[in-house]
CSV table of C-alpha atoms in Angstrom, one decimal:
chain,number,residue,atom,x,y,z
A,1,SER,CA,-30.3,37.3,-65.2
A,2,LYS,CA,-28.7,38.2,-61.6
A,3,LEU,CA,-28.5,34.6,-60.7
A,4,ALA,CA,-25.1,33.1,-60.4
A,5,GLU,CA,-24.3,29.9,-61.9
A,6,GLY,CA,-26.3,26.8,-60.3
A,7,GLU,CA,-28.3,29.3,-58.2
A,8,ASP,CA,-32.2,28.3,-58.0
A,9,LEU,CA,-34.6,31.3,-58.3
A,10,ALA,CA,-37.5,29.4,-56.3
A,11,ALA,CA,-35.2,28.5,-53.4
A,12,ASN,CA,-33.9,32.2,-53.1
A,13,LEU,CA,-37.4,33.5,-53.2
A,14,GLU,CA,-38.1,30.9,-50.4
A,15,ARG,CA,-35.3,31.9,-48.2
A,16,LEU,CA,-36.1,35.6,-48.7
A,17,SER,CA,-39.7,35.2,-47.8
A,18,LYS,CA,-38.9,33.3,-44.6
A,19,LEU,CA,-36.3,36.0,-43.6
A,20,PHE,CA,-39.0,38.8,-44.1
A,21,GLN,CA,-41.4,36.9,-41.9
A,22,LYS,CA,-39.1,36.3,-39.3
A,23,ILE,CA,-38.2,40.0,-39.2
A,24,PHE,CA,-41.9,40.9,-39.2
A,25,ASP,CA,-42.7,38.5,-36.5
A,26,MET,CA,-39.9,40.1,-34.5
A,27,ILE,CA,-41.2,43.4,-35.0
A,28,VAL,CA,-44.8,42.5,-34.2
A,29,ASP,CA,-43.8,40.7,-31.0
A,30,ALA,CA,-41.9,43.7,-30.0
A,31,GLU,CA,-44.9,45.9,-29.9
A,32,PHE,CA,-44.8,46.2,-26.1
A,33,ILE,CA,-41.3,48.2,-26.3
A,34,VAL,CA,-42.6,50.7,-28.6
A,35,PRO,CA,-43.0,54.1,-26.8
A,36,SER,CA,-46.3,55.3,-26.3
A,37,THR,CA,-45.6,58.5,-28.1
A,38,ILE,CA,-44.8,56.6,-31.3
A,39,LYS,CA,-47.9,54.7,-30.9
A,40,HIS,CA,-50.1,58.0,-30.4
A,41,VAL,CA,-48.4,59.4,-33.5
A,42,CYS,CA,-49.2,56.4,-35.8
A,43,SER,CA,-52.7,56.2,-34.6
A,44,THR,CA,-53.2,60.1,-35.2
A,45,LEU,CA,-51.3,59.7,-38.6
A,46,TYR,CA,-53.6,56.6,-39.5
A,47,GLN,CA,-56.6,58.7,-38.7
A,48,LYS,CA,-55.7,61.7,-40.6
A,49,ALA,CA,-54.4,59.6,-43.6
A,50,ASN,CA,-57.5,57.3,-43.7
A,51,PHE,CA,-59.7,60.4,-43.8
A,52,LYS,CA,-57.9,61.9,-46.8
A,53,PHE,CA,-56.5,58.8,-48.5
A,54,PRO,CA,-58.6,55.8,-47.2
A,55,ASP,CA,-56.8,53.2,-49.3
A,56,SER,CA,-53.3,54.5,-48.5
A,57,ALA,CA,-53.5,54.9,-44.5
A,58,HIS,CA,-51.6,51.7,-43.7
A,59,PHE,CA,-48.7,52.7,-46.1
A,60,ALA,CA,-48.6,56.3,-44.5
A,61,VAL,CA,-48.1,54.6,-41.1
A,62,GLY,CA,-46.0,51.7,-42.3
A,63,GLY,CA,-43.6,54.3,-43.9
A,64,TYR,CA,-43.6,56.6,-41.1
A,65,PHE,CA,-42.9,53.8,-38.5
A,66,PHE,CA,-39.8,52.1,-40.6
A,67,LEU,CA,-38.3,55.4,-42.0
A,68,ARG,CA,-38.7,57.4,-38.8
A,69,TYR,CA,-38.7,55.1,-36.1
A,70,LEU,CA,-36.8,51.8,-36.9
């Protein structure tokens, strides 16, 4: 319902997917410039979250990293 006249949903989804993949790849490739303190906090957070919420540890670390660091 939000598409403008003549826009293609599949093409928009493909462009969006490629954009997110490019951003994700850039973040992963830049791992070496993330300060060691942030890496330590993320590691500790993962361990603590994984102990209490095993299925949500990655979400906790991802949320922390993106909301606090990026």
